[in-house]
Short mmCIF file of C-alpha atoms in Angstrom, two decimals:
data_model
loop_
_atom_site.label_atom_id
_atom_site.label_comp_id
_atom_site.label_asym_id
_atom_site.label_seq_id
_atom_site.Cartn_x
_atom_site.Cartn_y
_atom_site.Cartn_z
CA UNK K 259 2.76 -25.04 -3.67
CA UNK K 260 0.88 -27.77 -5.52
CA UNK K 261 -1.12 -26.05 -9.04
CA UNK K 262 0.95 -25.43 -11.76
CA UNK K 263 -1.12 -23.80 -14.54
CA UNK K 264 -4.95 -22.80 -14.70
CA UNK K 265 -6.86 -25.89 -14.95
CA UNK K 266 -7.88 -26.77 -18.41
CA UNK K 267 -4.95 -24.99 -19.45
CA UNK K 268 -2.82 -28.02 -21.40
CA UNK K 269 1.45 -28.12 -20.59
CA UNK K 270 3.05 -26.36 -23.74
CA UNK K 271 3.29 -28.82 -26.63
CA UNK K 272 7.59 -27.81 -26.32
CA UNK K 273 8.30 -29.49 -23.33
CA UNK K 274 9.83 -33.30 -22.61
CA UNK K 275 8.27 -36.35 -25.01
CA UNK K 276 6.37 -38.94 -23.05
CA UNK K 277 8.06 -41.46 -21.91
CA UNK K 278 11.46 -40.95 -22.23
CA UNK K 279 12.93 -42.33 -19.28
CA UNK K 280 16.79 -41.47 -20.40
CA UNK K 281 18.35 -38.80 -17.61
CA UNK K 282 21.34 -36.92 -16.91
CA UNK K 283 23.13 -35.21 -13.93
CA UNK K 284 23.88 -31.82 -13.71
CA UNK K 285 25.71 -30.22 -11.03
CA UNK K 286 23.84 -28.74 -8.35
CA UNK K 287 25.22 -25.79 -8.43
CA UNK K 288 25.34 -25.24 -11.79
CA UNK K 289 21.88 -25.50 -12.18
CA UNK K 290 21.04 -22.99 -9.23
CA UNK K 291 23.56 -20.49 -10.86
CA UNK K 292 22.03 -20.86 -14.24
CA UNK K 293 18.73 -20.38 -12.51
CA UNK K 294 19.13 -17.57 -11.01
CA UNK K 295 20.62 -15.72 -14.04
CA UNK K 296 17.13 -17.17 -15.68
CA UNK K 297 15.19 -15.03 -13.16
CA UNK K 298 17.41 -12.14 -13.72
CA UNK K 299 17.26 -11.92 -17.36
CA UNK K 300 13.45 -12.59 -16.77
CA UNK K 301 13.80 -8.81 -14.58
CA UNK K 302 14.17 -10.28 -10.81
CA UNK K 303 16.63 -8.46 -9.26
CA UNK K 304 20.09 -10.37 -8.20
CA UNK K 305 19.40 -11.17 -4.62
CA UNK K 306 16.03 -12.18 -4.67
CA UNK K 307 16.48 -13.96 -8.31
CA UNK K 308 18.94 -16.08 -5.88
CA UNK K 309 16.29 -16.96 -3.34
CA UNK K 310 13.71 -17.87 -6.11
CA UNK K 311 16.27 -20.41 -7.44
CA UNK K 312 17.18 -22.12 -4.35
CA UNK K 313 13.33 -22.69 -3.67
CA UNK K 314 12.68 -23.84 -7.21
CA UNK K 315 15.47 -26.05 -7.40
CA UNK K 316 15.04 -27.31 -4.10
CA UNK K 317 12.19 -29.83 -5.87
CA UNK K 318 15.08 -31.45 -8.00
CA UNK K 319 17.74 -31.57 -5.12
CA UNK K 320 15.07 -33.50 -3.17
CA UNK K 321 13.53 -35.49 -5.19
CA UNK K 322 10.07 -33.49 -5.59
CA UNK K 323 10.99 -32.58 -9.34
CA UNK K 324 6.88 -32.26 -9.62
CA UNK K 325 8.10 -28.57 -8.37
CA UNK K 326 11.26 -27.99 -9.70
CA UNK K 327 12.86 -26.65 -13.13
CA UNK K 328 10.11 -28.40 -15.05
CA UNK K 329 7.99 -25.46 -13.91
CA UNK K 330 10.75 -23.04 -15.30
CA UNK K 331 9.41 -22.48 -18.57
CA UNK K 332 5.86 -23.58 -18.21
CA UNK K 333 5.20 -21.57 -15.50
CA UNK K 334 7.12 -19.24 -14.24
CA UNK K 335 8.67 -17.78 -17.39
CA UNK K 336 4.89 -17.50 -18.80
CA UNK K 337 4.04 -15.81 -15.18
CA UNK K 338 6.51 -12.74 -14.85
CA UNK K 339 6.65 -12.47 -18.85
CA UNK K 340 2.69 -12.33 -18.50
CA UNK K 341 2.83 -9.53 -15.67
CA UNK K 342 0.96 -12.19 -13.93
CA UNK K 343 3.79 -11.80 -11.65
CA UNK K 344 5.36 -8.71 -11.00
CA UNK K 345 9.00 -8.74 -11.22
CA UNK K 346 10.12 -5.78 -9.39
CA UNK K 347 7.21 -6.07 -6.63
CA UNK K 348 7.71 -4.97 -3.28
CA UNK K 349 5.65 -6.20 -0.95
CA UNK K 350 3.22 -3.74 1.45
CA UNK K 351 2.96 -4.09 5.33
CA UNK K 352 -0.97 -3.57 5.54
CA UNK K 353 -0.52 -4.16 9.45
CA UNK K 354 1.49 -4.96 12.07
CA UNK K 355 0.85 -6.05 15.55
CA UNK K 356 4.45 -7.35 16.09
CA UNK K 357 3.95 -10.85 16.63
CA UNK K 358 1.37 -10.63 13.87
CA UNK K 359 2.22 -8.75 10.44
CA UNK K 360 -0.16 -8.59 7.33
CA UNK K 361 0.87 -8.60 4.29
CA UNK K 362 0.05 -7.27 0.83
CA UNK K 363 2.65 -8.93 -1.56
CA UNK K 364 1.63 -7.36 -5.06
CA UNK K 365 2.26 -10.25 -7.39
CA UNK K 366 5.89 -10.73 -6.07
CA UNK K 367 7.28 -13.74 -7.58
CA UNK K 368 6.06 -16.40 -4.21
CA UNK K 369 9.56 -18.29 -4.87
CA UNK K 370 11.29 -15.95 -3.11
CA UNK K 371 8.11 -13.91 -1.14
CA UNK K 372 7.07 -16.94 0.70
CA UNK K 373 10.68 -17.45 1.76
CA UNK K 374 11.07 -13.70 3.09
CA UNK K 375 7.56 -14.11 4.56
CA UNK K 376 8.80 -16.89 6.78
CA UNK K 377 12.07 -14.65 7.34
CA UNK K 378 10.13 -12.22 8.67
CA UNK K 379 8.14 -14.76 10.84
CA UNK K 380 11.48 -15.96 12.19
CA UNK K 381 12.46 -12.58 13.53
CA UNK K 382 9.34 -12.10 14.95
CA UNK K 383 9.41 -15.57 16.78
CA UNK K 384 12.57 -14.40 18.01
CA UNK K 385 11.39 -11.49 19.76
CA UNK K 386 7.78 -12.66 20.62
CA UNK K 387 8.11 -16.32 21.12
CA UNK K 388 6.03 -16.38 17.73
CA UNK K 389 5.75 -14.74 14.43
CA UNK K 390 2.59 -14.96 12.60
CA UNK K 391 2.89 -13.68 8.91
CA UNK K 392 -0.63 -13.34 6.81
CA UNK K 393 -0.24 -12.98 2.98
CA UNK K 394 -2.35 -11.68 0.15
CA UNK K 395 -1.86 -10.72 -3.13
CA UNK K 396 0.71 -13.92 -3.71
CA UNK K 397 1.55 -16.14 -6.67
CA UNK K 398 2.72 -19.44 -6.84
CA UNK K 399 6.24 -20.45 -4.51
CA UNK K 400 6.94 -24.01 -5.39
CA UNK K 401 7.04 -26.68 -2.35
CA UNK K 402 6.19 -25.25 0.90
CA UNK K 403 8.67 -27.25 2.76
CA UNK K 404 11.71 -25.43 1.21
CA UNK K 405 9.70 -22.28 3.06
CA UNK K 406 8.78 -23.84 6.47
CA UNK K 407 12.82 -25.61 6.65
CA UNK K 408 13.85 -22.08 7.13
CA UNK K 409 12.35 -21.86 10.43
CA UNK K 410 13.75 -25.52 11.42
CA UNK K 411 17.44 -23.76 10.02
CA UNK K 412 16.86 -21.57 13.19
CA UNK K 413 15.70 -24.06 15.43
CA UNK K 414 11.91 -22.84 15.37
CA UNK K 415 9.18 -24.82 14.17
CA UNK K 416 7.68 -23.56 11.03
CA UNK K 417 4.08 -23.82 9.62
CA UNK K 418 3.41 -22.87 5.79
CA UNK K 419 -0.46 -23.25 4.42
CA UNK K 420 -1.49 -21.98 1.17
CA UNK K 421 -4.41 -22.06 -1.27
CA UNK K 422 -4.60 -21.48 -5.25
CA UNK K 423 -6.20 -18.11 -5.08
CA UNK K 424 -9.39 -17.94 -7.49
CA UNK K 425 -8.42 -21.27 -8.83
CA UNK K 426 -10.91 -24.38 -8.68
CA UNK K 427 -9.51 -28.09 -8.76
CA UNK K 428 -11.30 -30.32 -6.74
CA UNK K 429 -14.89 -31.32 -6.46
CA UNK K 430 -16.29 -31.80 -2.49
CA UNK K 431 -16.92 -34.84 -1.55
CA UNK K 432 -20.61 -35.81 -3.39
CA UNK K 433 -20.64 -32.61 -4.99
CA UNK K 434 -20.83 -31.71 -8.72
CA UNK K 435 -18.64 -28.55 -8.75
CA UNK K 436 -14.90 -27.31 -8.26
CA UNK K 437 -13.94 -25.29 -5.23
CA UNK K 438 -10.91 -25.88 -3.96
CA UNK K 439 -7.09 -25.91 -4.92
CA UNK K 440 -4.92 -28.34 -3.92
CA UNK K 441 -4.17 -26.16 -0.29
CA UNK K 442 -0.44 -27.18 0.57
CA UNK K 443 0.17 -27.85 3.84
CA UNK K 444 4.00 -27.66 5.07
CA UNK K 445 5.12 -28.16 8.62
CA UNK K 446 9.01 -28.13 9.71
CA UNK K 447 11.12 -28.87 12.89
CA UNK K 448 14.65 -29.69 14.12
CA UNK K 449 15.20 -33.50 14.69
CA UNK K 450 18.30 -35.29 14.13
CA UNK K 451 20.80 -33.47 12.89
CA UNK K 452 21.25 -32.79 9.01
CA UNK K 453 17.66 -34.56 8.83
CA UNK K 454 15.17 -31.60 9.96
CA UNK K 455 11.28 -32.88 9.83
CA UNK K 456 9.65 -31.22 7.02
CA UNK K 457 6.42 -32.81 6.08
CA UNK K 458 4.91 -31.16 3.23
CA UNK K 459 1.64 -32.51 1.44
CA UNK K 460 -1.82 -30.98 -0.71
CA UNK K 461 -4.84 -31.57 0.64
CA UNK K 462 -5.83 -33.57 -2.19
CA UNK K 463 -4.22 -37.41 -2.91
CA UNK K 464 -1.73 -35.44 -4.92
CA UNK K 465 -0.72 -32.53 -6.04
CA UNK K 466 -1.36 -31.40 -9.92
CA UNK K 467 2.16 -31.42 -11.14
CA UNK K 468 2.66 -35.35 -10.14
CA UNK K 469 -0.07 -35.81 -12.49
CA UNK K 470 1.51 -34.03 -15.18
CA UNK K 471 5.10 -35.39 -14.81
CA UNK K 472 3.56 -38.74 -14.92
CA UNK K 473 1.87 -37.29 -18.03
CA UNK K 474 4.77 -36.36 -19.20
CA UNK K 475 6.82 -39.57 -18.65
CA UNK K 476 3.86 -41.70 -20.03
CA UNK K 477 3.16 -43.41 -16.42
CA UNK K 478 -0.16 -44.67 -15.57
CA UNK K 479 -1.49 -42.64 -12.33
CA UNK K 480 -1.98 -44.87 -9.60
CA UNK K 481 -5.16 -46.21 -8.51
CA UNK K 482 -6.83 -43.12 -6.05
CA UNK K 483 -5.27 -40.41 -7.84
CA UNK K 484 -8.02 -40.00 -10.72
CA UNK K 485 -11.44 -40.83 -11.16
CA UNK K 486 -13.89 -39.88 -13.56
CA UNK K 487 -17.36 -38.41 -13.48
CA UNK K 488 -18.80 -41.51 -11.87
CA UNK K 489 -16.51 -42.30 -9.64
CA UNK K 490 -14.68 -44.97 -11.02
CA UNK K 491 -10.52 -44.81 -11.30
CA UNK K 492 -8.97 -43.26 -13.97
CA UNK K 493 -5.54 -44.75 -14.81
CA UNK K 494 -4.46 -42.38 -17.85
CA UNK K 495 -2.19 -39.34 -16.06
CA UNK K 496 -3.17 -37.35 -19.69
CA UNK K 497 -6.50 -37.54 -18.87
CA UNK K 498 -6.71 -34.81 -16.37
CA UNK K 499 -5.22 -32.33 -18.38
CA UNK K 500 -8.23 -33.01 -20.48
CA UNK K 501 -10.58 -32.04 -18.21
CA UNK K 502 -11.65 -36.10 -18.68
CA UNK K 503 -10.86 -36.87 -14.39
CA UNK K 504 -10.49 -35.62 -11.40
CA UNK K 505 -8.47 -35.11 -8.79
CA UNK K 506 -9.11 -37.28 -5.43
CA UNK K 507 -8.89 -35.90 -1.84
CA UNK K 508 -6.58 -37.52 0.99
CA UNK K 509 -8.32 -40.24 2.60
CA UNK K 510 -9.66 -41.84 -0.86
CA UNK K 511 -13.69 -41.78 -1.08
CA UNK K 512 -16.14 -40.59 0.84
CA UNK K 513 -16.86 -44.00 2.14
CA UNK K 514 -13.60 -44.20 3.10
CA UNK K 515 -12.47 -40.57 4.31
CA UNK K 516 -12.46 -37.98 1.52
CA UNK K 517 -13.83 -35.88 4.35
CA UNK K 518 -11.00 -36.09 6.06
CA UNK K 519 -8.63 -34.14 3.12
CA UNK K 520 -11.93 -32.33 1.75
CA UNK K 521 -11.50 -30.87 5.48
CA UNK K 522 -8.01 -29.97 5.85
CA UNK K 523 -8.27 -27.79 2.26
CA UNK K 524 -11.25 -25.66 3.75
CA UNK K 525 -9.45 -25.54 7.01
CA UNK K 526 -6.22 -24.07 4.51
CA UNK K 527 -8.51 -21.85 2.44
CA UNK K 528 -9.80 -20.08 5.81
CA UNK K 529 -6.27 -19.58 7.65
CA UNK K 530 -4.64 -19.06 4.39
CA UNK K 531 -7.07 -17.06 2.33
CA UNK K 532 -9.85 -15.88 4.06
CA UNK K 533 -7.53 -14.99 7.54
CA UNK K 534 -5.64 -12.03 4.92
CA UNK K 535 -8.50 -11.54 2.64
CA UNK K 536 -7.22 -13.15 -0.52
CA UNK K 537 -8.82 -14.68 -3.41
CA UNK K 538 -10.96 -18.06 -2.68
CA UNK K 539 -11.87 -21.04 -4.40
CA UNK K 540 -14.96 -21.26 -2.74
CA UNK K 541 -17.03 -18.06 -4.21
CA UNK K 542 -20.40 -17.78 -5.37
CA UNK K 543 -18.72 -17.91 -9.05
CA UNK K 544 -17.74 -21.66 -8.55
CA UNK K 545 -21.89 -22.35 -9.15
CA UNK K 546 -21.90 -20.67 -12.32
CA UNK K 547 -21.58 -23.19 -15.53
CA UNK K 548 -20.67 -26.77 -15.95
CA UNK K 549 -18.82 -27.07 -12.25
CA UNK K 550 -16.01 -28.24 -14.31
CA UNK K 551 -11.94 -26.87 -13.08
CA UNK K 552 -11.83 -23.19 -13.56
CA UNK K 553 -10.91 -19.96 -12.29
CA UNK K 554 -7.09 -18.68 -12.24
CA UNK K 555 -4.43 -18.50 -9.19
CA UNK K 556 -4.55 -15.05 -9.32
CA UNK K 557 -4.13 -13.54 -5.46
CA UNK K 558 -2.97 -16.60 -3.73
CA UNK K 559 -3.40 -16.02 -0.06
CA UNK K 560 -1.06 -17.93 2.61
CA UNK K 561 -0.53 -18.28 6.52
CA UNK K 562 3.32 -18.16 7.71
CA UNK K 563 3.93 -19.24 11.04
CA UNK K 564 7.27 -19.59 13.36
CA UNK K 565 7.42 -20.72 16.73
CA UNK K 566 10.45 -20.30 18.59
CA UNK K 567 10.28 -23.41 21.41
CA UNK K 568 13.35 -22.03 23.42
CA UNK K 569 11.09 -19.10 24.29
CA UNK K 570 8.21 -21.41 25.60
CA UNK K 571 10.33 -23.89 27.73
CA UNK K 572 13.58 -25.82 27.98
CA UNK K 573 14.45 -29.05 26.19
CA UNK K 574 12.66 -28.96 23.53
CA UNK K 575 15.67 -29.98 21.00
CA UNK K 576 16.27 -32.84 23.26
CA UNK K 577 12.95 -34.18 23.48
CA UNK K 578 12.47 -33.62 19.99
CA UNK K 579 15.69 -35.63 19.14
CA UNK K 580 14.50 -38.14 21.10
CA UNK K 581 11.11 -38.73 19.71
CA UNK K 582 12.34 -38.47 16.06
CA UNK K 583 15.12 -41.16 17.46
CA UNK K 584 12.89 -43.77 18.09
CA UNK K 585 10.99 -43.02 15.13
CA UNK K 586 14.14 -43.97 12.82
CA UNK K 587 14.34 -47.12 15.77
CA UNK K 588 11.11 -48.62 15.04
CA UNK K 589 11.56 -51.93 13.26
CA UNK K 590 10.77 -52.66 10.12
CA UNK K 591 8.02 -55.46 8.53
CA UNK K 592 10.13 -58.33 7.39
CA UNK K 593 11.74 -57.03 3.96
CA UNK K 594 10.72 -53.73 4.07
CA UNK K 595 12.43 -50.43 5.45
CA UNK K 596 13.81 -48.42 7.04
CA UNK K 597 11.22 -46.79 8.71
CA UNK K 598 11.96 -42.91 8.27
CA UNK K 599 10.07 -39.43 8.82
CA UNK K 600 9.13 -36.57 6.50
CA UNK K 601 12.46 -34.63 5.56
CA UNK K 602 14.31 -37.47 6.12
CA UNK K 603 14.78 -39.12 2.73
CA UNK K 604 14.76 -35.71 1.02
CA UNK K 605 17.94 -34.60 3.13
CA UNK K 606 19.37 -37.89 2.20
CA UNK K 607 18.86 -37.60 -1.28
CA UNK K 608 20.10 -33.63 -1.14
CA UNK K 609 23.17 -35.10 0.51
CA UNK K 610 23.52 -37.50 -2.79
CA UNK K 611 22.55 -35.30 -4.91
CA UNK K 612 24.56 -32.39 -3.93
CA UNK K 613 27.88 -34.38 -4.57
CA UNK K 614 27.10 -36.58 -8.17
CA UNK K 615 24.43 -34.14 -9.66
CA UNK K 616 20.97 -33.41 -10.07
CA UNK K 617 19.31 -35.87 -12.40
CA UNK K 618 17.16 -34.34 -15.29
CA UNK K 619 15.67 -36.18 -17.99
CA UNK K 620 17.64 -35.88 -21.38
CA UNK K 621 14.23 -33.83 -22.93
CA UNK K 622 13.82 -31.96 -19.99
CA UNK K 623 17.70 -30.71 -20.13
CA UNK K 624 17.42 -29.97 -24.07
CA UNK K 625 14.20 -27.64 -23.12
CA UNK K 626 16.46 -25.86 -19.86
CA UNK K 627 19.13 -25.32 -22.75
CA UNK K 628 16.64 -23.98 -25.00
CA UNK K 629 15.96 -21.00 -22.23
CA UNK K 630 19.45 -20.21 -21.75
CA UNK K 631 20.29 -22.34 -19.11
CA UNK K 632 23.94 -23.49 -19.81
CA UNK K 633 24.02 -26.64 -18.28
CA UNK K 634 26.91 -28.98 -17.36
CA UNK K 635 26.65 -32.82 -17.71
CA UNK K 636 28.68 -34.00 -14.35
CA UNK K 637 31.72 -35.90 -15.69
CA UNK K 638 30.49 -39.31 -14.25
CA UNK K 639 27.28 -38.93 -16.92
CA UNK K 640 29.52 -38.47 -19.75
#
């Protein structure tokens, strides 16, 4: 999932210095252990502290570190410490249809929810052909595409669409207020093998922790990601955090298709929010006041979906194999490539990264330390 604190809410002043670019590597599975003992001293219990760090780590192993262990301790500490999150939640079966299950998940920790959600929507598939999963009551659970991939680790094709609950990030296009959240958007198949499809994308240009990493890091944004109140591009990452830009919608302007992500969140916030009966950006309560970012992520809502192929016809795998074949096969412009899919570079980089470490910036592994994360430098970074 995309937002990472309330907008207008500023990162805490402890974290990583901008622009230091110096890293280290950690190994990976030092980092998940110490991760998981995070969650557990934090009150998640063992098994499901597990699943919450393999989801949250998942970001660094793939490259996404937007949504990895820099949300740690600026986000998910402050959520379960908070009660904003409730440790020891269990979540409550409001109905089931058996194909279709509803579900109230009481401020469970969404690292690991979302993942049993899409469980659940796996067994389902199994038996049905398809398992539809509709969630309220959520929090915040990282990258959807570590959630969907579970269904592709079965051979199913998962769907995972979320919104921000109550929170408000991005203006419509030619309006003057916030309504929407960033509404991630994950979809994941088998393809080659070891390289599953997983596309997984916000509705808007970008999601709110790129902004802040490049914050962090002391990047410009690149042009599209920010403008201001008139329009015109905003370079400075800090600026958003300042409530001085705002975040852009896929497809760039409205002259040139802002519709076209402005769309795809409300089409996110229905099947995701109002399908369960969640929270929703878009409330008579986004009208109120300046129209600047507002609102908190308080009873997420989110649509899990597994389809199990097998059950609908034969050779499926094959054709699917094939088409993401020829995909890899396409040739390149002169001096670019290769031409890949979604998932495909971020299993290539797991692959990598499993075997010589995780790479964390030097700040970013003195604030992990400073939770109680003992953390390993891999020999090679010595």
């Amino acid at each position: 999932m995309t937002s990472t604190l309330p907008d207008g809410a500023a990162p805490p002043s402890t974290g990583p210095e901008p622009g230091d670019g110096r890293e280290v590597r950690v190994p990976y599975e030092a980092l998940l252990d110490e991760t998981t003992a995070c969650f557990v001293r934090l009150g998640v219990p063992a098994a499901r502290a597990r699943l919450a760090a393999e989801a949250l780590c998942y970001g660094d192993l793939t490259g996404m570190d937007s949504h990895g262990v820099f949300n740690l301790g600026r986000l998910y500490r402050p959520l379960l410490e908070s009660g904003g999150a409730d440790p020891a939640a269990e979540p409550h079966v409001l109905r089931d249809l058996g194909a279709c299950v509803v579900l109230d998940h009481r401020r469970a920790l969404g690292l690991w929810a979302a993942s049993e959600a899409m469980d659940l929507a796996v067994e389902r598939a199994a038996r049905c052909g398809i398992g539809l999963v509709s969630v309220r009551g959520a929090t915040h659970f990282g990258c959807a595409g570590v959630h969907a991939r579970r269904a592709a680790d079965q051979g199913m094709i998962g769907v995972v669409a979320s919104n921000c609950g109550g929170q408000r990030i991005a203006r419509p296009p030619l309006g003057a207020a916030a309504l929407l959240g960033t509404n991630p958007l994950s979809v994941a198949a088998p393809a080659l093998e070891g390289r599953p499809f997983v596309l997984d994308m916000s509705t808007t240009v970008v999601p709110t922790g790129r902004v802040r990493t490049a914050a962090r890091d002391g990047r410009e944004a690149p042009e599209g990601w920010l403008t201001d109140d008139a329009g015109r591009p905003v370079r400075d990452a800090a600026a958003y955090d300042r409530g001085e830009a705002w975040l852009g919608w896929l497809g760039g302007t409205p002259a040139t298709g802002a519709f076209k992500g402005f769309g795809l969140g409300l089409a996110v916030e229905l099947l995701a929010a109002v399908l369960p009966g969640a929270a929703t950006g878009p409330a008579p309560v986004a009208l109120e006041g300046d129209g600047r970012p507002g609102g908190s992520d308080d009873d997420i809502g989110f649509l899990v979906l597994a389809i199990a192929p097998g059950a609908l016809r034969d050779g499926f795998d094959e054709d699917a194999r094939e088409m993401f074949g020829t995909v890899l096969d396409c040739p390149p412009l002169p001096g670019q490539g290769p031409v890949r899919y979604p998932g495909h570079p971020e299993a290539e980089r797991a692959e990598e990264r499993r075997a010589s470490g995780v790479p964390l910036s030097v700040p970013l592994h003195a604030e992990l330390t400073a939770l109680g994360l003992r953390l390993p430098i891999a020999p090679e970074n010595r």
